[in-house]
Coordinates of C-alpha atoms in Angstrom, one line a residue:
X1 CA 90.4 49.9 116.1
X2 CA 90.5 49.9 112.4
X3 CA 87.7 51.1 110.0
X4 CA 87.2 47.4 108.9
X5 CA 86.8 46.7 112.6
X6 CA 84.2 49.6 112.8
X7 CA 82.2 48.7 110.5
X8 CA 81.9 45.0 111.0
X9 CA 78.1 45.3 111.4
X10 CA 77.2 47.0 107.7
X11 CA 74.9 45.0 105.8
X12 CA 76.9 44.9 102.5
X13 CA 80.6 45.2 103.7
X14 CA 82.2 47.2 100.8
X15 CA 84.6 45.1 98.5
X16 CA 85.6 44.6 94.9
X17 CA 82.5 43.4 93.6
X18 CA 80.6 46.3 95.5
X19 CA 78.7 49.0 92.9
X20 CA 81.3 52.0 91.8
X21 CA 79.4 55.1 92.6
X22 CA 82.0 58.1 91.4
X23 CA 84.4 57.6 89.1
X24 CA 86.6 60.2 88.0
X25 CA 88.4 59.9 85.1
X26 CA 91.6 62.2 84.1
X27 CA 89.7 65.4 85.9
X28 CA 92.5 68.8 85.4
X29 CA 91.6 72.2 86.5
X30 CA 93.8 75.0 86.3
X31 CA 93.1 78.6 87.4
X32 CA 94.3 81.4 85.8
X33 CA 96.9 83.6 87.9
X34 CA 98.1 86.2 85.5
X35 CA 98.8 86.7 81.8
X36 CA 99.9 83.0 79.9
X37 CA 99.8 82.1 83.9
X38 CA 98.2 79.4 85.4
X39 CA 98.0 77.0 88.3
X40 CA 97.9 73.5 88.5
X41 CA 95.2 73.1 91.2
X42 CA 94.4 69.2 90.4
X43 CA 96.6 67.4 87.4
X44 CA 95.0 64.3 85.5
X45 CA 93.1 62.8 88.4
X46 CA 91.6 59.5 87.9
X47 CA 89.8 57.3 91.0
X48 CA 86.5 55.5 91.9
X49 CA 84.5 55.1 95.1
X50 CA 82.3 52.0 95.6
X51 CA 78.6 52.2 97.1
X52 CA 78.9 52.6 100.9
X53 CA 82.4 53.1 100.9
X54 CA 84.8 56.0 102.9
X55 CA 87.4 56.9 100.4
X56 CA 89.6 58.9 102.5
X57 CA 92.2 62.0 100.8
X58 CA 95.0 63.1 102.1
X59 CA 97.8 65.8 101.4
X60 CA 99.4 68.7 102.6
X61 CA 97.9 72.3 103.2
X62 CA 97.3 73.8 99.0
X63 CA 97.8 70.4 97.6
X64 CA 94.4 70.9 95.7
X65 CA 92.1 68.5 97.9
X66 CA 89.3 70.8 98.5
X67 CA 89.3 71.5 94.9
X68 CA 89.1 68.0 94.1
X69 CA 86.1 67.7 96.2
X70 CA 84.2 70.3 94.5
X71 CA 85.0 69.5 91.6
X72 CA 83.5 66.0 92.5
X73 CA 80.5 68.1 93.4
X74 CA 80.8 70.4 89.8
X75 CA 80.3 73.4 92.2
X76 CA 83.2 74.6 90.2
X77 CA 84.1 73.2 86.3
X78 CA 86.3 71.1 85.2
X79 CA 89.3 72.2 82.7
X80 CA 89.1 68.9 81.2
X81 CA 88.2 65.2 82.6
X82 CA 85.1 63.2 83.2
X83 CA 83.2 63.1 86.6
X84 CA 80.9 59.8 86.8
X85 CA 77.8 59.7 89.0
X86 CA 75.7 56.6 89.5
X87 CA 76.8 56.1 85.8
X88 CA 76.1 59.9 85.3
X89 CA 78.4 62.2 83.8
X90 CA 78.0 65.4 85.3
X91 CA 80.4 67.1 83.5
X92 CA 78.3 67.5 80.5
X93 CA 75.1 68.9 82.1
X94 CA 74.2 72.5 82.7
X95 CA 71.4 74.1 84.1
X96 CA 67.9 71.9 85.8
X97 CA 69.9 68.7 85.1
X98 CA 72.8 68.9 87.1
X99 CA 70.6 71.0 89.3
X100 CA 68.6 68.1 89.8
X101 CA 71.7 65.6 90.0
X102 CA 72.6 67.4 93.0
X103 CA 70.0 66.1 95.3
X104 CA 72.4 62.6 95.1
X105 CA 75.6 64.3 96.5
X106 CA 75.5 66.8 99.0
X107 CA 79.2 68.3 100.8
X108 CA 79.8 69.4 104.5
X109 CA 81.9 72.2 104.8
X110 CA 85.2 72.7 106.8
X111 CA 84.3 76.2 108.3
X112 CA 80.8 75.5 110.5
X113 CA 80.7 79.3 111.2
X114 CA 81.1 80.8 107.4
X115 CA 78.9 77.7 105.9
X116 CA 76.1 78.9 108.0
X117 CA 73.7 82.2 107.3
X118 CA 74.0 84.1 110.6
X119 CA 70.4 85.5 109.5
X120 CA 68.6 82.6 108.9
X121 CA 67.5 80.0 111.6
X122 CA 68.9 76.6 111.9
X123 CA 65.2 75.4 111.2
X124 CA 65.0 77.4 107.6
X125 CA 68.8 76.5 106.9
X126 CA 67.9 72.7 107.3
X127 CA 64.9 73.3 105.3
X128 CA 66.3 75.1 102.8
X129 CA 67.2 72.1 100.3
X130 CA 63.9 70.5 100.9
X131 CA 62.0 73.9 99.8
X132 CA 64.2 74.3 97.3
X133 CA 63.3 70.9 95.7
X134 CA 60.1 70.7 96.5
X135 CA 60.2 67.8 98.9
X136 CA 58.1 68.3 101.7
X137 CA 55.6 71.7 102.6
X138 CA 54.0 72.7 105.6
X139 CA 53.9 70.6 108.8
X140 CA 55.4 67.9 107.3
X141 CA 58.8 70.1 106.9
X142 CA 58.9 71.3 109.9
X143 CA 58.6 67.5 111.4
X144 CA 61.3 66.4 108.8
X145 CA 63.9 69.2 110.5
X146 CA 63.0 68.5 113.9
X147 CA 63.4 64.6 112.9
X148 CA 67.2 65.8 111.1
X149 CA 68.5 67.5 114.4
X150 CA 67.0 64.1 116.3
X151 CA 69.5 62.1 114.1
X152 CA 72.9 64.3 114.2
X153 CA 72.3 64.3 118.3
X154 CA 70.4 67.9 119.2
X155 CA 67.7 68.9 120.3
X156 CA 64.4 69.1 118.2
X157 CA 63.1 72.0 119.8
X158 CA 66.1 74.3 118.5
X159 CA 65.1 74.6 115.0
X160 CA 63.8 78.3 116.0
X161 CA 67.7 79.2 117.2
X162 CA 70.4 81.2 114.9
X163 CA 73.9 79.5 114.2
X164 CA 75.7 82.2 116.8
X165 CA 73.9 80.6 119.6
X166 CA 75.4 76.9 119.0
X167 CA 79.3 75.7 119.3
X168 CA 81.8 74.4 117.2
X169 CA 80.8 71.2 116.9
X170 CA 77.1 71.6 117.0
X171 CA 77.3 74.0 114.0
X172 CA 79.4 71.4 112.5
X173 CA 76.0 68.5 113.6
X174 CA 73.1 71.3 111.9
X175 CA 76.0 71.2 108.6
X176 CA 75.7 67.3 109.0
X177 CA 71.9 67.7 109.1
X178 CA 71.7 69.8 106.1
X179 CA 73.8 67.5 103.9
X180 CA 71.2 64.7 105.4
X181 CA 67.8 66.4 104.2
X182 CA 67.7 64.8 100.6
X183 CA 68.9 61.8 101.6
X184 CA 72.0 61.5 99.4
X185 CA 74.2 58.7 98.2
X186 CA 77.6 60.8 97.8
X187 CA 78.6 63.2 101.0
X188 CA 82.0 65.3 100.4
X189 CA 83.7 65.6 103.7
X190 CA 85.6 68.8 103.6
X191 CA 88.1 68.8 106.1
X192 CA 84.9 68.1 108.5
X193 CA 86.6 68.0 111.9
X194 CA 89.7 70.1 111.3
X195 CA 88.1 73.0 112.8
X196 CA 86.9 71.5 116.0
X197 CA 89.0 69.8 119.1
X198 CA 89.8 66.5 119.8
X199 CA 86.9 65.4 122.1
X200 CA 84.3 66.9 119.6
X201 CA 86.0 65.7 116.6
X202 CA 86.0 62.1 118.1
X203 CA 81.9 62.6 118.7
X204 CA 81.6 63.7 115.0
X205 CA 83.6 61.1 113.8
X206 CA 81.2 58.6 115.4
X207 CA 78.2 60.3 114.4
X208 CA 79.7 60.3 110.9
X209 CA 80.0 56.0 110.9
X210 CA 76.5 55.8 112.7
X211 CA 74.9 57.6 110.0
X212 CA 76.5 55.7 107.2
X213 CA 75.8 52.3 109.1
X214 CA 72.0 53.6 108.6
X215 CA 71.4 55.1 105.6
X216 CA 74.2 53.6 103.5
X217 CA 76.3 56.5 102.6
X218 CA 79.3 57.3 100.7
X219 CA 81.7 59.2 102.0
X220 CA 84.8 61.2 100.3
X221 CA 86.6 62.3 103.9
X222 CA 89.5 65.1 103.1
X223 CA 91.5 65.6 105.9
X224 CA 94.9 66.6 107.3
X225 CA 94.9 64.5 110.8
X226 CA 96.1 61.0 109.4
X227 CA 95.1 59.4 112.8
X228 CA 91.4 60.1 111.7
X229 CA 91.8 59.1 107.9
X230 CA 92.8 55.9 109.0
X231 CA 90.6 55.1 111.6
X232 CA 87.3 55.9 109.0
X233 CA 88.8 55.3 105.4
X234 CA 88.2 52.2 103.8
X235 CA 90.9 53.3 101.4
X236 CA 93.5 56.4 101.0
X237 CA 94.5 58.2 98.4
X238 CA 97.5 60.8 98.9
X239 CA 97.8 63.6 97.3
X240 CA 100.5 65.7 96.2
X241 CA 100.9 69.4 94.0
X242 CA 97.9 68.1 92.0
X243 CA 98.6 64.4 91.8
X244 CA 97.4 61.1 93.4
X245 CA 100.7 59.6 94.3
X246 CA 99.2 56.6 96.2
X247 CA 96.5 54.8 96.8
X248 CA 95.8 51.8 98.5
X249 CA 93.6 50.2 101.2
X250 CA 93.7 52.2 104.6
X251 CA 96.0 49.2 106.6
X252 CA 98.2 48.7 103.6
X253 CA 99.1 52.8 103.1
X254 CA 99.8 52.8 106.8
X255 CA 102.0 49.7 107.1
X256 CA 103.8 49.8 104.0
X257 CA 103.6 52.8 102.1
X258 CA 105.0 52.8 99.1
X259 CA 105.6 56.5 97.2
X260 CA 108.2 58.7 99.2
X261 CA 105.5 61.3 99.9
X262 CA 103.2 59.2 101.4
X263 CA 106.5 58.0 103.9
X264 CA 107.1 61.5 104.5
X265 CA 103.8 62.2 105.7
X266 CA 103.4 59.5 108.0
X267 CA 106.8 59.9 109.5
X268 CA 105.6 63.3 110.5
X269 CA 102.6 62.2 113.1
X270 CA 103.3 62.7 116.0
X271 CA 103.7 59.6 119.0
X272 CA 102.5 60.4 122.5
X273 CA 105.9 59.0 124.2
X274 CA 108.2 61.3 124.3
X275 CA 111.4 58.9 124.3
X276 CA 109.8 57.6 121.0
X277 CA 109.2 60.9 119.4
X278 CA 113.1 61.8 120.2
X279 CA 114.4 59.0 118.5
X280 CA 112.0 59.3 115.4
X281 CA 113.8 60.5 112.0
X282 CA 111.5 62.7 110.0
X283 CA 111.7 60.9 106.4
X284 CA 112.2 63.9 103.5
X285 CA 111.0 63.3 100.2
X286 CA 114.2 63.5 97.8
X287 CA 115.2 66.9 96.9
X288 CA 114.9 67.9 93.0
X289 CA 117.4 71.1 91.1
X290 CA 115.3 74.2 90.4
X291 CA 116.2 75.1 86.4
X292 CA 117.8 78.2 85.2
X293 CA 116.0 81.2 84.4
X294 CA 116.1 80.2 80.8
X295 CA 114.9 76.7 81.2
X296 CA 112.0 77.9 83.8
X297 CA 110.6 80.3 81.5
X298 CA 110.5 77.8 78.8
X299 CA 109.0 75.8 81.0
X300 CA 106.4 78.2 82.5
X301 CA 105.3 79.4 78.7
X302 CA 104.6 75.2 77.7
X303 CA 107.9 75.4 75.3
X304 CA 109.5 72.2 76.6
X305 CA 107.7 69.0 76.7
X306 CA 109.1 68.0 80.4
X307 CA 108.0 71.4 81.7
X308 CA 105.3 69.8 83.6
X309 CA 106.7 67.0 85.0
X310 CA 110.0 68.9 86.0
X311 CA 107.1 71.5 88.0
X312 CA 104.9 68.8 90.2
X313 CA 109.1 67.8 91.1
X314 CA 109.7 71.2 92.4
X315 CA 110.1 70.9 96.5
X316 CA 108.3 74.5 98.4
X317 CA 109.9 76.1 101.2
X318 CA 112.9 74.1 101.6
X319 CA 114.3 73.7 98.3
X320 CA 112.9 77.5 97.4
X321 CA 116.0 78.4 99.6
X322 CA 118.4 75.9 98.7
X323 CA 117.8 77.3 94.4
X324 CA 118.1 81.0 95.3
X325 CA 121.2 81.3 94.1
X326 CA 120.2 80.1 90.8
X327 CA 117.5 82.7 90.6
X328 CA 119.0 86.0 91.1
X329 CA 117.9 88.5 89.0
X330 CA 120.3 89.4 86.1
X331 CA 121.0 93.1 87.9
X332 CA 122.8 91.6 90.4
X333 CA 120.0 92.2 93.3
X334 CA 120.4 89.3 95.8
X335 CA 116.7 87.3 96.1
X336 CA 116.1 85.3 98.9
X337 CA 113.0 83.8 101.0
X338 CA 112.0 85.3 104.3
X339 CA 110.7 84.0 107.5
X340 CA 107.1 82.5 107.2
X341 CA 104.1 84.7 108.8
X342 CA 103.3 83.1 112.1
X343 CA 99.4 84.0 111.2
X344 CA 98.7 82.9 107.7
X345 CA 102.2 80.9 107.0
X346 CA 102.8 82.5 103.4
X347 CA 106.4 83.1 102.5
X348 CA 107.7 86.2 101.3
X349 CA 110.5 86.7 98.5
X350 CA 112.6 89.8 99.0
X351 CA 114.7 91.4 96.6
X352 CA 117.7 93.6 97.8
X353 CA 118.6 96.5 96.2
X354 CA 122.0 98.4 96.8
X355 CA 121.4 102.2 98.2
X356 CA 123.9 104.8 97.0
X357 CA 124.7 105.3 101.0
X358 CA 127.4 103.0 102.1
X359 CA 125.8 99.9 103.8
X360 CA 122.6 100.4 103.1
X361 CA 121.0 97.7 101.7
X362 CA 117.3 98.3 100.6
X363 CA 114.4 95.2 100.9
X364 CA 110.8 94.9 98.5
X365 CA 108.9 92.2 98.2
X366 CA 108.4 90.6 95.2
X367 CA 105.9 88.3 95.4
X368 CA 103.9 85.7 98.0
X369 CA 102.2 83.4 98.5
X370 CA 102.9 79.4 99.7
X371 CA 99.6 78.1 98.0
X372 CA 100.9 78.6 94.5
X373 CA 103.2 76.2 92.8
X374 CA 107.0 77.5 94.1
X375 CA 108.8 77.8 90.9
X376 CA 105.5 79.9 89.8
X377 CA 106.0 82.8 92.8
X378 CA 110.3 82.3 92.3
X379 CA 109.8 83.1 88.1
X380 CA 107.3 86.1 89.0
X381 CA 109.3 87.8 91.4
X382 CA 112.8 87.2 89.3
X383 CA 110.6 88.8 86.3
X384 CA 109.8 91.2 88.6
X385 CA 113.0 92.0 89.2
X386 CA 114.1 91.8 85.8
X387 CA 111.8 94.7 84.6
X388 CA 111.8 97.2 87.7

């Protein structure tokens, strides 16, 4: 079933002429990540999301997604760029302003055990944003939570519980409930359901649609599990190294996809026959060089105008090992990538040093970390190597 089909029965299907709600305009942030470093979390992002509409986002694992979402949400600044709220712009207000802008847009978390205070009730963490805006006092709060956990599917009667005594998924309803209590126009989705299993991401999914069939809501739904994104999106953008490289209505992007990226990504889900999944050919987005030395650390100090674009070209993993040979270290010492970490994935690049005793050969680390821009971590440990 498509999300068109799902939501046959809203009042105001969404559509061209519906109300724009966000709009983000040419929105960069870059953090700092050492001296004249920096990294190119999101890079001149521009998109809009109509009134009732599930804009879903897409992208691989450090691809800056989450960051896009809070910078939707100004929970961290903008480098530069506009951020657009019910003909708002957030990005100039400070202080009881945005403060008060904030009761419109609200964000559910990806972690449902760290977004939770183990010492706090799931009564007082519900109530929390009402107290804190004066909403609603006395008995009248506590019937609003008990009315909240009636809507995301618990029971009213646990408001008096802590967060260690629920599951996955019912941590991930009270999160649902808390984002609820102001009655917002824009929720942030953030990577809802990854943490969760199929059955109970299926039952949040649902609950998701119900509650934006009654109360209207706009949705910005990051996530990695394409199957999902497509089966509540309206429209999909896809993301990649800080850049929207596609979007396009959610049966288009499926059917015919148009940027490389966005073929590589879908090529890469997974089919349930096993005869199928055999014969599939795993589409690879086309290779680019890694520069010189020289050329990089033009590049990395902003001497050469196509430093940037040449960076967002640079491939991770694979092409890290295919370049290594361009990148060795002007001693001599042989650099290359070793195996990822089966627990957190990162990849670490080893230098090897000659030792005086015959066939010795000597490994150090030089630098790691996969959710950094490639050619960043392959300059820093050459430079390491280079002044040690």
């Amino acid at each position: 079933m498509t999300a068109q089909a799902a939501r046959a029965d809203v009042p105001e299907p969404v559509g061209d002429r519906a109300k724009v709600l966000v709009r983000v305009e040419n929105v960069v942030k870059h953090f700092p990540a050492g001296i004249g470093v920096s990294v190119k979390a999101v890079d001149g992002v521009s998109f809009e999301i109509r009134q009732g509409e599930t804009l879903g986002l897409v992208g691989e694992s450090g691809c800056g997604k989450s960051t896009l979402g809070r910078l939707v949400m100004q929970l961290i600044p903008v480098t530069s760029g506009k951020v657009f709220l019910d003909g708002v712009e957030l990005t100039s207000l400070h202080g009881e302003r945005l403060r008060q802008q904030r009761r419109q847009m609200q964000i559910i978390f990806q972690d449902p055990f760290a977004s939770l205070d183990p010492r706090m009730t799931i009564g007082d963490i519900i109530a929390e944003p009402l107290v804190n805006f004066g909403v609603v006092r006395g008995r009248k709060l506590r019937d609003r939570v008990q009315e909240l956990l009636r809507v995301v599917g618990l029971n009213p009667n646990f408001n008096n519980r802590y967060p260690h005594e629920f599951s996955g998924g019912q941590r991930q309803r009270i999160g649902i409930a808390r984002a609820l209590a102001l009655n917002p126009k824009l929720i942030v989705c953030d990577e809802a359901i990854s943490a969760l299993d199929v059955s109970i991401q299926a039952q949040v999914v649902n609950l998701l649609e119900d509650l934006q069939r009654e109360f209207n809501l706009t949705y910005l739904f990051i996530a990695h599990d394409l199957s999902v994104v497509r089966h509540i999106s309206d429209r999909v953008m896809v993301m990649y190294l800080g850049k929207i490289v596609e979007i396009a209505n959610s049966t288009e992007t499926y059917t015919n996809p148009k940027h490389p990226y966005t073929k590589a990504l879908l090529s890469a889900i997974p089919l349930p026959d096993p005869k199928l999944q055999r014969g599939r050919r795993l589409v690879e987005p086309v290779p680019h060089a890694l520069p010189d030395r020289a050329s990089a650390h033009a590049m990395r100090r902003g001497r050469t105008a196509a430093g940037g674009k040449a960076a967002r070209a640079f491939r991770r993993l694979p092409l890290l090992k295919r370049g290594l040979a361009k990148a060795t270290p002007p001693s001599g010492r042989a650099l290359r990538a070793g195996p990822p970490s089966p627990a957190s994935g990162e990849v670490k690049l080893v230098l090897q040093d000659a030792d005086p005793r015959p066939g010795i050969v000597v490994q150090r680390v030089a630098a790691c970390a996969l959710h950094v821009r490639m050619h960043q971590v392959l300059l820093h440990a050459v430079e390491q190597g280079a002044e040690d």
